[in-house]
Amino acid sequence: MLKLVVCVSGGGTNLQAILDSIDNGAITNTEVAAVISNNANAYALTRAREHGITGICISPKQYESRESFNRAFLKQIDNFEPDLIVLAGFLVVIPEMMIQKYRNRIINIHPSLIPSFCGTGYYGLKVHEGALERGVKVTGATVHFVDEGTDTGPIILQQPVMVEAEDTPEILQRRVMEQAEWKILPQAIDMIANGRVEVINGKAVIADNGKS
Ligand code: GRF
């Protein structure tokens, strides 16, 4: 059984996609041990608690220094002994000591086709504003392992989404969530839960599930 801790900062629609996918069997062999947010008002915490899952708020604002927050955050994570940490719209920089300790056991969902529109400053609506500003015809979402860089770890899954003529950043964000994020994040978790993902020479390799 893959034990998850899911880290969130906002509305939690990706968390909801994970919870729904566990409930309907799209994700197997997996349980969510806890949801951790830096934002006490994150609706994602409400979603967790309504699902009977422990919701914890821990924020850098509660600590004298970032180092003391990083230690407390890692201790919180360690308490649940997760097999996989899922960043689902988590807006806090992951401490290097956590990345080292959980090498290739932290995944993130990013709302673009990495390496486009990612890295420092590209988060939330800013990603879609960048895509519309550049005039790309196709965007999408990416699930990747988290390494010491920003959106630079091994790519696990990507899903393209068409950009439409009248799109605003908000309309495009919603389409990318519906058509990409809410599909590939659960899919990646299920693949990891069933031993189908391996990192070889810095690349995520997906084993055939033999169902085809
Ligand atoms: C999503 O767009 C995700 O791609 C990005 O942050 C947003 C989180 O949305 N990382 P939600 O909290 O899952 O609704």
CSV table of N, CA and C in Angstrom, one decimal, residues 17-119:
chain,number,residue,atom,x,y,z
A,17,ALA,N,-9.2,15.3,-7.0
A,17,ALA,CA,-9.0,14.3,-8.1
A,17,ALA,C,-8.4,13.0,-7.6
A,18,ILE,N,-7.4,13.2,-6.7
A,18,ILE,CA,-6.7,12.0,-6.1
A,18,ILE,C,-7.7,11.2,-5.2
A,19,LEU,N,-8.4,11.9,-4.3
A,19,LEU,CA,-9.3,11.3,-3.4
A,19,LEU,C,-10.4,10.6,-4.2
A,20,ASP,N,-11.0,11.2,-5.2
A,20,ASP,CA,-12.0,10.6,-6.0
A,20,ASP,C,-11.5,9.4,-6.7
A,21,SER,N,-10.3,9.5,-7.2
A,21,SER,CA,-9.7,8.3,-8.0
A,21,SER,C,-9.4,7.1,-7.1
A,22,ILE,N,-9.0,7.4,-5.8
A,22,ILE,CA,-8.9,6.3,-4.9
A,22,ILE,C,-10.2,5.7,-4.6
A,23,ASP,N,-11.3,6.5,-4.4
A,23,ASP,CA,-12.6,6.0,-4.1
A,23,ASP,C,-13.2,5.2,-5.3
A,24,ASN,N,-12.9,5.6,-6.5
A,24,ASN,CA,-13.5,4.9,-7.7
A,24,ASN,C,-12.6,3.9,-8.3
A,25,GLY,N,-11.4,3.6,-7.6
A,25,GLY,CA,-10.6,2.5,-8.1
A,25,GLY,C,-9.6,2.9,-9.2
A,26,ALA,N,-9.6,4.1,-9.7
A,26,ALA,CA,-8.7,4.5,-10.7
A,26,ALA,C,-7.2,4.6,-10.2
A,27,ILE,N,-7.1,4.8,-8.9
A,27,ILE,CA,-5.9,4.7,-8.2
A,27,ILE,C,-6.0,3.5,-7.3
A,28,THR,N,-5.1,2.5,-7.4
A,28,THR,CA,-5.1,1.3,-6.5
A,28,THR,C,-3.9,1.3,-5.5
A,29,ASN,N,-4.0,0.4,-4.6
A,29,ASN,CA,-2.9,0.2,-3.6
A,29,ASN,C,-2.4,1.5,-3.0
A,30,THR,N,-3.2,2.4,-2.7
A,30,THR,CA,-2.8,3.8,-2.2
A,30,THR,C,-3.7,4.3,-1.1
A,31,GLU,N,-3.1,4.9,-0.1
A,31,GLU,CA,-3.9,5.6,0.9
A,31,GLU,C,-3.3,7.0,1.2
A,32,VAL,N,-4.1,8.0,1.5
A,32,VAL,CA,-3.6,9.3,1.9
A,32,VAL,C,-3.5,9.4,3.4
A,33,ALA,N,-2.3,9.5,3.9
A,33,ALA,CA,-2.1,9.6,5.4
A,33,ALA,C,-2.4,10.9,5.9
A,34,ALA,N,-2.1,12.0,5.1
A,34,ALA,CA,-2.3,13.3,5.6
A,34,ALA,C,-2.2,14.3,4.5
A,35,VAL,N,-2.9,15.5,4.8
A,35,VAL,CA,-2.8,16.6,3.8
A,35,VAL,C,-2.1,17.8,4.6
A,36,ILE,N,-1.1,18.4,4.1
A,36,ILE,CA,-0.4,19.5,4.8
A,36,ILE,C,-0.5,20.7,3.9
A,37,SER,N,-0.8,21.8,4.6
A,37,SER,CA,-0.9,23.1,3.8
A,37,SER,C,-0.2,24.2,4.6
A,38,ASN,N,0.4,25.2,3.9
A,38,ASN,CA,1.0,26.3,4.5
A,38,ASN,C,-0.1,27.4,4.7
A,39,ASN,N,-1.3,27.2,4.2
A,39,ASN,CA,-2.4,28.2,4.2
A,39,ASN,C,-3.6,27.6,5.0
A,40,ALA,N,-3.8,28.2,6.2
A,40,ALA,CA,-4.9,27.7,7.1
A,40,ALA,C,-6.2,27.8,6.4
A,41,ASN,N,-6.4,28.7,5.5
A,41,ASN,CA,-7.7,28.9,4.8
A,41,ASN,C,-7.8,28.1,3.5
A,42,ALA,N,-6.8,27.3,3.2
A,42,ALA,CA,-6.9,26.5,1.9
A,42,ALA,C,-8.1,25.6,2.0
A,43,TYR,N,-9.0,25.7,0.9
A,43,TYR,CA,-10.1,24.9,0.9
A,43,TYR,C,-9.7,23.4,0.7
A,44,ALA,N,-8.5,23.2,0.3
A,44,ALA,CA,-8.0,21.8,0.2
A,44,ALA,C,-8.0,21.1,1.6
A,45,LEU,N,-7.8,21.9,2.7
A,45,LEU,CA,-7.8,21.3,4.0
A,45,LEU,C,-9.2,20.9,4.4
A,46,THR,N,-10.2,21.7,3.9
A,46,THR,CA,-11.6,21.3,4.1
A,46,THR,C,-11.9,20.0,3.4
A,47,ARG,N,-11.5,19.9,2.1
A,47,ARG,CA,-11.7,18.7,1.4
A,47,ARG,C,-11.1,17.5,2.1
A,48,ALA,N,-9.9,17.6,2.6
A,48,ALA,CA,-9.3,16.5,3.4
A,48,ALA,C,-10.1,16.1,4.6
A,49,ARG,N,-10.4,17.1,5.4
A,49,ARG,CA,-11.1,16.8,6.6
A,49,ARG,C,-12.5,16.2,6.4
A,50,GLU,N,-13.2,16.7,5.3
A,50,GLU,CA,-14.5,16.2,5.0
A,50,GLU,C,-14.4,14.7,4.5
A,51,HIS,N,-13.1,14.4,4.1
A,51,HIS,CA,-12.9,13.0,3.7
A,51,HIS,C,-12.4,12.1,4.8
A,52,GLY,N,-12.3,12.7,6.0
A,52,GLY,CA,-11.8,12.0,7.2
A,52,GLY,C,-10.3,11.9,7.2
A,53,ILE,N,-9.6,12.8,6.5
A,53,ILE,CA,-8.1,12.7,6.4
A,53,ILE,C,-7.6,13.8,7.3
A,54,THR,N,-6.5,13.5,8.0
A,54,THR,CA,-5.8,14.5,8.8
A,54,THR,C,-5.4,15.7,8.0
A,55,GLY,N,-5.8,16.9,8.4
A,55,GLY,CA,-5.3,18.1,7.7
A,55,GLY,C,-4.5,19.0,8.6
A,56,ILE,N,-3.3,19.3,8.2
A,56,ILE,CA,-2.3,20.0,9.1
A,56,ILE,C,-1.9,21.3,8.4
A,57,CYS,N,-1.9,22.4,9.2
A,57,CYS,CA,-1.3,23.7,8.6
A,57,CYS,C,0.0,24.0,9.3
A,58,ILE,N,1.0,24.2,8.4
A,58,ILE,CA,2.3,24.6,8.9
A,58,ILE,C,2.9,25.6,7.9
A,59,SER,N,3.3,26.8,8.4
A,59,SER,CA,3.7,27.9,7.5
A,59,SER,C,5.0,28.5,8.0
A,60,PRO,N,5.8,28.9,7.0
A,60,PRO,CA,7.0,29.6,7.3
A,60,PRO,C,6.8,30.8,8.2
A,61,LYS,N,5.5,31.4,8.1
A,61,LYS,CA,5.2,32.6,8.9
A,61,LYS,C,5.2,32.3,10.4
A,62,GLN,N,5.1,31.0,10.7
A,62,GLN,CA,5.0,30.7,12.2
A,62,GLN,C,6.4,30.5,12.8
A,63,TYR,N,7.4,30.7,12.0
A,63,TYR,CA,8.8,30.4,12.5
A,63,TYR,C,9.7,31.6,12.3
A,64,GLU,N,10.7,31.6,13.2
A,64,GLU,CA,11.7,32.7,13.3
A,64,GLU,C,12.5,32.7,12.0
A,65,SER,N,12.8,31.5,11.5
A,65,SER,CA,13.7,31.5,10.3
A,65,SER,C,13.2,30.4,9.3
A,66,ARG,N,13.6,30.5,8.1
A,66,ARG,CA,13.2,29.5,7.1
A,66,ARG,C,13.8,28.1,7.5
A,67,GLU,N,15.0,28.2,8.1
A,67,GLU,CA,15.7,26.9,8.5
A,67,GLU,C,14.9,26.2,9.6
A,68,SER,N,14.3,27.0,10.5
A,68,SER,CA,13.5,26.3,11.6
A,68,SER,C,12.2,25.8,11.0
A,69,PHE,N,11.6,26.5,10.0
A,69,PHE,CA,10.4,26.0,9.4
A,69,PHE,C,10.8,24.7,8.7
A,70,ASN,N,11.9,24.7,7.9
A,70,ASN,CA,12.3,23.5,7.1
A,70,ASN,C,12.4,22.3,8.0
A,71,ARG,N,13.0,22.5,9.2
A,71,ARG,CA,13.2,21.4,10.1
A,71,ARG,C,11.8,20.9,10.6
A,72,ALA,N,10.9,21.8,10.9
A,72,ALA,CA,9.6,21.4,11.5
A,72,ALA,C,8.8,20.8,10.4
A,73,PHE,N,8.9,21.3,9.2
A,73,PHE,CA,8.1,20.8,8.0
A,73,PHE,C,8.5,19.3,7.8
A,74,LEU,N,9.9,19.1,7.7
A,74,LEU,CA,10.4,17.8,7.5
A,74,LEU,C,10.0,16.8,8.6
A,75,LYS,N,10.0,17.3,9.8
A,75,LYS,CA,9.6,16.4,10.9
A,75,LYS,C,8.1,16.0,10.8
A,76,GLN,N,7.3,17.0,10.4
A,76,GLN,CA,5.8,16.7,10.2
A,76,GLN,C,5.7,15.6,9.1
A,77,ILE,N,6.4,15.8,8.0
A,77,ILE,CA,6.4,14.8,6.9
A,77,ILE,C,6.8,13.4,7.4
A,78,ASP,N,8.0,13.4,8.1
A,78,ASP,CA,8.5,12.1,8.6
A,78,ASP,C,7.6,11.4,9.5
A,79,ASN,N,6.8,12.2,10.3
A,79,ASN,CA,5.9,11.6,11.2
A,79,ASN,C,4.9,10.6,10.6
A,80,PHE,N,4.6,10.9,9.3
A,80,PHE,CA,3.6,10.0,8.6
A,80,PHE,C,4.3,8.9,7.8
A,81,GLU,N,5.6,8.9,7.8
A,81,GLU,CA,6.4,7.9,7.1
A,81,GLU,C,5.8,7.6,5.7
A,82,PRO,N,5.8,8.7,4.8
A,82,PRO,CA,5.2,8.5,3.5
A,82,PRO,C,6.1,7.7,2.6
A,83,ASP,N,5.5,7.0,1.6
A,83,ASP,CA,6.2,6.4,0.5
A,83,ASP,C,6.4,7.4,-0.6
A,84,LEU,N,5.4,8.3,-0.7
A,84,LEU,CA,5.4,9.3,-1.8
A,84,LEU,C,4.8,10.6,-1.2
A,85,ILE,N,5.4,11.7,-1.6
A,85,ILE,CA,4.9,13.1,-1.2
A,85,ILE,C,4.4,13.7,-2.5
A,86,VAL,N,3.2,14.2,-2.5
A,86,VAL,CA,2.6,14.7,-3.7
A,86,VAL,C,2.4,16.2,-3.5
A,87,LEU,N,3.0,17.0,-4.3
A,87,LEU,CA,2.8,18.5,-4.3
A,87,LEU,C,1.7,18.8,-5.3
A,88,ALA,N,0.6,19.2,-4.7
A,88,ALA,CA,-0.6,19.5,-5.5
A,88,ALA,C,-1.0,21.0,-5.4
A,89,GLY,N,-0.2,21.8,-6.0
A,89,GLY,CA,-0.4,23.2,-5.9
A,89,GLY,C,0.1,23.8,-4.6
A,90,PHE,N,1.3,23.3,-4.3
A,90,PHE,CA,2.0,23.7,-3.0
A,90,PHE,C,3.0,24.8,-3.4
A,91,LEU,N,2.8,26.0,-2.7
A,91,LEU,CA,3.6,27.1,-3.1
A,91,LEU,C,4.8,27.5,-2.2
A,92,VAL,N,5.2,26.5,-1.4
A,92,VAL,CA,6.4,26.7,-0.6
A,92,VAL,C,7.6,25.9,-1.2
A,93,VAL,N,8.8,26.5,-1.2
A,93,VAL,CA,10.0,25.9,-1.7
A,93,VAL,C,10.3,24.7,-0.8
A,94,ILE,N,10.5,23.5,-1.5
A,94,ILE,CA,10.8,22.3,-0.7
A,94,ILE,C,12.3,22.3,-0.3
A,95,PRO,N,12.5,22.1,1.0
A,95,PRO,CA,13.9,22.1,1.6
A,95,PRO,C,14.8,21.1,0.9
A,96,GLU,N,16.0,21.5,0.6
A,96,GLU,CA,16.9,20.6,0.0
A,96,GLU,C,17.1,19.3,0.8
A,97,MET,N,17.1,19.4,2.1
A,97,MET,CA,17.3,18.2,3.0
A,97,MET,C,16.2,17.2,2.8
A,98,MET,N,15.0,17.7,2.4
A,98,MET,CA,13.8,16.9,2.2
A,98,MET,C,13.9,16.2,0.8
A,99,ILE,N,14.4,16.9,-0.1
A,99,ILE,CA,14.6,16.4,-1.5
A,99,ILE,C,15.6,15.3,-1.5
A,100,GLN,N,16.7,15.5,-0.7
A,100,GLN,CA,17.7,14.5,-0.6
A,100,GLN,C,17.2,13.2,0.1
A,101,LYS,N,16.4,13.5,1.2
A,101,LYS,CA,15.9,12.3,2.0
A,101,LYS,C,14.9,11.5,1.2
A,102,TYR,N,14.1,12.3,0.4
A,102,TYR,CA,13.0,11.6,-0.3
A,102,TYR,C,13.3,11.7,-1.8
A,103,ARG,N,14.5,11.3,-2.2
A,103,ARG,CA,14.9,11.4,-3.6
A,103,ARG,C,14.0,10.5,-4.5
A,104,ASN,N,13.5,11.1,-5.5
A,104,ASN,CA,12.5,10.4,-6.4
A,104,ASN,C,11.3,9.8,-5.7
A,105,ARG,N,10.9,10.5,-4.6
A,105,ARG,CA,9.7,10.1,-3.9
A,105,ARG,C,8.9,11.3,-3.6
A,106,ILE,N,9.1,12.4,-4.3
A,106,ILE,CA,8.3,13.6,-4.3
A,106,ILE,C,7.9,13.9,-5.7
A,107,ILE,N,6.6,14.1,-6.0
A,107,ILE,CA,6.2,14.4,-7.3
A,107,ILE,C,5.4,15.8,-7.3
A,108,ASN,N,5.4,16.4,-8.4
A,108,ASN,CA,4.7,17.7,-8.5
A,108,ASN,C,3.9,17.8,-9.8
A,109,ILE,N,2.8,18.5,-9.8
A,109,ILE,CA,2.0,18.7,-11.0
A,109,ILE,C,2.2,20.2,-11.4
A,110,HIS,N,2.6,20.4,-12.6
A,110,HIS,CA,2.8,21.7,-13.1
A,110,HIS,C,1.9,21.9,-14.3
A,111,PRO,N,1.2,23.1,-14.4
A,111,PRO,CA,0.2,23.3,-15.5
A,111,PRO,C,0.8,23.8,-16.8
A,112,SER,N,1.9,23.2,-17.3
A,112,SER,CA,2.4,23.5,-18.6
A,112,SER,C,3.1,22.2,-19.1
A,113,LEU,N,3.5,22.2,-20.4
A,113,LEU,CA,4.3,21.1,-20.9
A,113,LEU,C,5.8,21.5,-20.6
A,114,ILE,N,6.3,21.1,-19.5
A,114,ILE,CA,7.7,21.4,-19.2
A,114,ILE,C,8.6,20.9,-20.3
A,115,PRO,N,9.6,21.7,-20.8
A,115,PRO,CA,10.2,22.9,-20.2
A,115,PRO,C,9.6,24.2,-20.5
A,116,SER,N,8.5,24.2,-21.1
A,116,SER,CA,7.8,25.6,-21.4
A,116,SER,C,7.2,26.1,-20.2
A,117,PHE,N,7.2,27.4,-20.0
A,117,PHE,CA,6.5,28.2,-19.0
A,117,PHE,C,6.6,27.5,-17.6
A,118,CYS,N,7.8,27.3,-17.2
A,118,CYS,CA,8.0,26.8,-15.9
A,118,CYS,C,9.3,27.5,-15.3
A,119,GLY,N,9.6,27.1,-14.1
A,119,GLY,CA,10.7,27.7,-13.4
A,119,GLY,C,10.2,28.9,-12.5
